[in-house]
Short mmCIF file of N, CA and C in Angstrom, two decimals:
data_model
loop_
_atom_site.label_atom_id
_atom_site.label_comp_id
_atom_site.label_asym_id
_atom_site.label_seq_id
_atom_site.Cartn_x
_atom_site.Cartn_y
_atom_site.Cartn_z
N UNK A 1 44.33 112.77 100.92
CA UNK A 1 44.88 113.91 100.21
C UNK A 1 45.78 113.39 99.09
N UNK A 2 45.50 113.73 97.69
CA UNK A 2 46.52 113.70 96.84
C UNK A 2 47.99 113.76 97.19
N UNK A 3 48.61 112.86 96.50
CA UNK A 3 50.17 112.92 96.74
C UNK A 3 50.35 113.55 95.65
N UNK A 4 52.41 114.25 95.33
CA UNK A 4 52.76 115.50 94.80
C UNK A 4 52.58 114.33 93.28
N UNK A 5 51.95 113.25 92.90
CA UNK A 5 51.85 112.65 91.60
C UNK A 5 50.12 113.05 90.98
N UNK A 6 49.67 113.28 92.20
CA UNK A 6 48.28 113.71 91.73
C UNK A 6 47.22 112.15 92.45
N UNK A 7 47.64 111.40 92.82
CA UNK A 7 47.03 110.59 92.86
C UNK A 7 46.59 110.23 94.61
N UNK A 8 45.10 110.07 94.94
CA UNK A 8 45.05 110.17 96.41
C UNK A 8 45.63 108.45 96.18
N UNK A 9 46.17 108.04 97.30
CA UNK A 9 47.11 106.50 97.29
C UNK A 9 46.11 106.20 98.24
N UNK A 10 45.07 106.43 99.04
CA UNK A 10 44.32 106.21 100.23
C UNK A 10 43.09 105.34 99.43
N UNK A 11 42.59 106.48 98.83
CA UNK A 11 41.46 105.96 97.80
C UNK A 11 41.81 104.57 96.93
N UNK A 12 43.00 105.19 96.39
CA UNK A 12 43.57 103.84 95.26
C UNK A 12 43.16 102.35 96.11
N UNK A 13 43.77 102.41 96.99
CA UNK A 13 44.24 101.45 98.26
C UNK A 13 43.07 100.78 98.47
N UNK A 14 41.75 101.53 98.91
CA UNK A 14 39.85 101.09 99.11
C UNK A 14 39.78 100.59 97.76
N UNK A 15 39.97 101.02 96.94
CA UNK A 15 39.22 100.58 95.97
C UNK A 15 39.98 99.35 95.53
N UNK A 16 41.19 99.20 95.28
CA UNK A 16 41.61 97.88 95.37
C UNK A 16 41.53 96.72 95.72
N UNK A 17 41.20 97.12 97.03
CA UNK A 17 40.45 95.95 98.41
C UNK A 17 39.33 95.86 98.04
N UNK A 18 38.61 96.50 97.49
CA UNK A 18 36.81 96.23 97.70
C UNK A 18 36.91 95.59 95.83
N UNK A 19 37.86 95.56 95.46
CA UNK A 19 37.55 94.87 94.00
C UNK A 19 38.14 93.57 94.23
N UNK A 20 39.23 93.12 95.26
CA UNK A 20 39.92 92.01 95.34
C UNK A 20 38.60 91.05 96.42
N UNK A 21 37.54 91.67 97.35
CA UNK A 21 37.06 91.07 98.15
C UNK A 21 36.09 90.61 97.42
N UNK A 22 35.63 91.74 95.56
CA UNK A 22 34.50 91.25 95.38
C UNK A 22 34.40 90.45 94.02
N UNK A 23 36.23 90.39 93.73
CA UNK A 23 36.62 88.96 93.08
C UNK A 23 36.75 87.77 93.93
N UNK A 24 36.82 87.48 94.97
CA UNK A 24 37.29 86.48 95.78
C UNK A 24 35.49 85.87 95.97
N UNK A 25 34.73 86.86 96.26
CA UNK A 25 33.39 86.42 96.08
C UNK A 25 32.82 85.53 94.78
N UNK A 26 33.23 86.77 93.51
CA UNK A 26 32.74 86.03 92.19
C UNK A 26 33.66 84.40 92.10
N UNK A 27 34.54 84.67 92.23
CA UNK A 27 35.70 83.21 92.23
C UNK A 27 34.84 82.33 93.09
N UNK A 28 34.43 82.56 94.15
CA UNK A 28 33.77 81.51 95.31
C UNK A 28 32.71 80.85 94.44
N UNK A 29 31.49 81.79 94.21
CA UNK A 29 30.54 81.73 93.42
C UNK A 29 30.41 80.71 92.15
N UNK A 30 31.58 81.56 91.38
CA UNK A 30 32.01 80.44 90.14
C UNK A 30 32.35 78.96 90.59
N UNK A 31 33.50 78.75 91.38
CA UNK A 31 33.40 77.15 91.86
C UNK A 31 32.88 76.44 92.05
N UNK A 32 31.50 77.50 93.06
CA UNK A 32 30.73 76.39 93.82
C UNK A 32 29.70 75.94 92.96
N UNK A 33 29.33 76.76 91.78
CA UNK A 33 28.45 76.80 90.45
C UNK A 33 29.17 75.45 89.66
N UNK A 34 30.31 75.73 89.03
CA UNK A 34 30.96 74.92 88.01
C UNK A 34 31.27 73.60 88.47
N UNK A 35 31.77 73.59 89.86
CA UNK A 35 32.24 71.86 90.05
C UNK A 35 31.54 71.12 90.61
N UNK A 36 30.47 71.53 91.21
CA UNK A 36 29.05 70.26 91.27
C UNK A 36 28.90 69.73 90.58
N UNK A 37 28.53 71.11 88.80
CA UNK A 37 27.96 70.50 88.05
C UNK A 37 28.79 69.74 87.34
N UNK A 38 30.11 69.97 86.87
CA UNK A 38 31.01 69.00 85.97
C UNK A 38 30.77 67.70 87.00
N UNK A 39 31.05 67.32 88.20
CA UNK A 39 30.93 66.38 88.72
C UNK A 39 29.65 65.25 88.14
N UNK A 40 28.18 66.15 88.56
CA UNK A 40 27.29 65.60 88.15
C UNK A 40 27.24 64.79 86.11
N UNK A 41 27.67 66.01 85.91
CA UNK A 41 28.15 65.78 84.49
C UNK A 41 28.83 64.56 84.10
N UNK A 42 29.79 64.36 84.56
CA UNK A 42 30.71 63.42 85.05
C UNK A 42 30.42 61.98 85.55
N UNK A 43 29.14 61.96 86.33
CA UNK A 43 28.96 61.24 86.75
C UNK A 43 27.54 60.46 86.07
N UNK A 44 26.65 61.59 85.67
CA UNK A 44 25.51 60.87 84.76
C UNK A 44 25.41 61.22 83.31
N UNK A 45 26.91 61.24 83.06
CA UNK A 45 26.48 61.50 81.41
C UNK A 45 27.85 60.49 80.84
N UNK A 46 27.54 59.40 80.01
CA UNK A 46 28.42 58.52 79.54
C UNK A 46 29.56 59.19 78.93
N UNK A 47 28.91 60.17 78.37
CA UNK A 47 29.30 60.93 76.81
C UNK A 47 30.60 62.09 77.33
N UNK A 48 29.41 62.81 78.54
CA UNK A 48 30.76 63.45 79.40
C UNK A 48 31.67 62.52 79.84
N UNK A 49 31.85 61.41 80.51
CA UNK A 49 32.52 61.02 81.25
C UNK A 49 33.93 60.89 80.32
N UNK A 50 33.51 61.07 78.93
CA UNK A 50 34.54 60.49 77.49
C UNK A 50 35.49 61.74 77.78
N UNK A 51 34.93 62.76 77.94
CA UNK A 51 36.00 64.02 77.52
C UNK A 51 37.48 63.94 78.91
N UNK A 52 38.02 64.72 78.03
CA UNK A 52 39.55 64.75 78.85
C UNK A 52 39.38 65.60 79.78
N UNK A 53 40.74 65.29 80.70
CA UNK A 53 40.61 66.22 81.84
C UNK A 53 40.63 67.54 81.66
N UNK A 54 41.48 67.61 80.59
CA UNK A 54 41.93 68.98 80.27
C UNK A 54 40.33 69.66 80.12
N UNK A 55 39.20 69.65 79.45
CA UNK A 55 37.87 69.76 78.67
C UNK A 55 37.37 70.13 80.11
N UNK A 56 37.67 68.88 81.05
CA UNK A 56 36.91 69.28 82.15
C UNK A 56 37.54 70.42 83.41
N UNK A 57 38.71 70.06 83.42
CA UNK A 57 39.68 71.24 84.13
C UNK A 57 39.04 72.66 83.59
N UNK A 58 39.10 72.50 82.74
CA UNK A 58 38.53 73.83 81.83
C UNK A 58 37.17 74.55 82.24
N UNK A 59 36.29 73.62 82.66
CA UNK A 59 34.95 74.12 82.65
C UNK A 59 34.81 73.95 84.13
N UNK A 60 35.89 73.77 84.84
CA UNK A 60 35.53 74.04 86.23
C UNK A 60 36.19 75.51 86.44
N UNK A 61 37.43 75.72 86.05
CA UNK A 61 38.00 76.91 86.24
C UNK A 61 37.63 78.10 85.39
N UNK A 62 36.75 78.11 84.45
CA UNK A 62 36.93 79.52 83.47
C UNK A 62 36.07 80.05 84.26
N UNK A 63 34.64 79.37 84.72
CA UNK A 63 33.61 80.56 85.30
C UNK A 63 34.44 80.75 86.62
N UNK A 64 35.61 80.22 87.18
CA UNK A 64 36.20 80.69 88.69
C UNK A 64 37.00 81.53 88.39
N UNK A 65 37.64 82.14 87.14
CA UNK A 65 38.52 83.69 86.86
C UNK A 65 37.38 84.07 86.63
N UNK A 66 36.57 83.96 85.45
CA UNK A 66 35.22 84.55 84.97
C UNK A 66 34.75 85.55 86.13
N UNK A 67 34.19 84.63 86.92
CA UNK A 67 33.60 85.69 87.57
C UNK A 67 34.45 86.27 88.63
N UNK A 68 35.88 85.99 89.37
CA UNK A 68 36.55 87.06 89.35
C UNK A 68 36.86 88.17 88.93
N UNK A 69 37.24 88.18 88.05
CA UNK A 69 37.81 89.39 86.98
C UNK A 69 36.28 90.15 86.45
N UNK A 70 35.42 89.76 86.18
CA UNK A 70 33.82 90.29 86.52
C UNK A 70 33.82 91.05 87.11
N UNK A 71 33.50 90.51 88.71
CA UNK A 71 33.64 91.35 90.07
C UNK A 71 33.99 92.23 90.06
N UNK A 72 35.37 91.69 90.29
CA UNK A 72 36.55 92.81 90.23
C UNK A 72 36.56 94.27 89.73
N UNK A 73 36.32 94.06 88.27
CA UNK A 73 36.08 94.80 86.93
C UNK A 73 34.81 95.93 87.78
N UNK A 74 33.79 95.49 88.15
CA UNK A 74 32.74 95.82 88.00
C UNK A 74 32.99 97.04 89.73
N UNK A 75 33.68 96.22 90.37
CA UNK A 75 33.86 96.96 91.79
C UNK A 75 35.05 98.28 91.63
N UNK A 76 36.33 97.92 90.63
CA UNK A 76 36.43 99.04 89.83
C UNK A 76 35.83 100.39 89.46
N UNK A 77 35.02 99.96 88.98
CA UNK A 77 34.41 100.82 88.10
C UNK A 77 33.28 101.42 89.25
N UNK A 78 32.92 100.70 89.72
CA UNK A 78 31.67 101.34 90.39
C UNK A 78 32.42 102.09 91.84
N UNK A 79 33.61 102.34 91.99
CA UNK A 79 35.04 102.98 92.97
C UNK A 79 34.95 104.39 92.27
N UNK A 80 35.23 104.06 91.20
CA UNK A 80 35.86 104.86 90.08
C UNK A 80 34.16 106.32 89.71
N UNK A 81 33.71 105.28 89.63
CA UNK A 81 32.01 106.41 89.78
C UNK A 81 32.14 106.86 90.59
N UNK A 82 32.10 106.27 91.91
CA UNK A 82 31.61 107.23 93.25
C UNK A 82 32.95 108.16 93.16
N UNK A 83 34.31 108.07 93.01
CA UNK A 83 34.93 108.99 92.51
C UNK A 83 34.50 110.46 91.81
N UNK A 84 34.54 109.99 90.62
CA UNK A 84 34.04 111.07 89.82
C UNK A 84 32.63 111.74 90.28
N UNK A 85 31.68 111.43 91.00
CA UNK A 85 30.26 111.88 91.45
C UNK A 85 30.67 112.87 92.43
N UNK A 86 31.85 112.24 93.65
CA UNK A 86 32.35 112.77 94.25
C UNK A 86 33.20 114.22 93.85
N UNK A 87 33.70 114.40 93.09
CA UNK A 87 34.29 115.61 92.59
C UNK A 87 33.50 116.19 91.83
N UNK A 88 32.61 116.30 91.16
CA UNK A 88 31.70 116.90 90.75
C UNK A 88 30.90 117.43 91.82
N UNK A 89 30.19 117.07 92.81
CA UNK A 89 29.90 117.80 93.64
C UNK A 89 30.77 118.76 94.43
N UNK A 90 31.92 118.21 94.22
CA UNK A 90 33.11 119.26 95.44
C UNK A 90 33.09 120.32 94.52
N UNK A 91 33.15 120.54 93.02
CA UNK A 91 33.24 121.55 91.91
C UNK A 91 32.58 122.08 92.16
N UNK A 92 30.82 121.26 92.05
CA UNK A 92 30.20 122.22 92.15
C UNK A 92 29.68 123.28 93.37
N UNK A 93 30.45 122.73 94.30
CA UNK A 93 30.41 123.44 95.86
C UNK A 93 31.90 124.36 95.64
N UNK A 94 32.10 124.75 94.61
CA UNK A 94 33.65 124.90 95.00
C UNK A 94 34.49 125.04 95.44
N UNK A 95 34.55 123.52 96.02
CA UNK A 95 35.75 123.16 96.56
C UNK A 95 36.51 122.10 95.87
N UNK A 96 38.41 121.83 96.10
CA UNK A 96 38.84 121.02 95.51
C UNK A 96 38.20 119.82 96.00
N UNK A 97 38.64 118.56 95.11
CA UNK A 97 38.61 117.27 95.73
C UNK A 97 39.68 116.68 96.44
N UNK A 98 39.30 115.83 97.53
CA UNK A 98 40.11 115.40 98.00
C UNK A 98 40.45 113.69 97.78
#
């Protein structure tokens, strides 16, 4: 049930969790993707082996926010739909949403 701000805090709360479980996924994903390969990289390419840590720090961690904040983003939004689908049908039954 909506609190006196308008906002159900129950819902907020699910959808938060199911965007943090399905960043923690994309983050997993990204790691296990990015630091094999810099390794391999690393290990059979002369040319790679030249670049700095920083170059390589880099390309292990961007796809591990990357596809966090992805996820995340995406589990958002797809909260945020079943939301709105959800009240549209309660309208059109008319009844409020809860």
């Amino acid at each position: 049930m909506p609190a006196p701000d308008g906002i159900d805090h129950a819902h907020k709360n699910r959808c938060i969790q199911e965007a943090s479980a399905a960043g923690v996924k994309g983050a997993a994903f990204g790691i296990a993707i990015s630091a094999p390969l810099v390794y391999l990289a690393h290990r059979l390419s002369p040319r790679f082996a030249t670049f700095t840590t920083s170059t390589k720090t880099g390309l292990v961690v961007t796809p591990f926010f990357g596809f966090f904040f992805l996820n995340s983003e995406l589990a958002m939004n797809a909260c945020a739909q079943r939301r709105a689908e959800f009240a549209a049908a309660a309208a059109a039954d008319g009844e409020t949403p809860k």
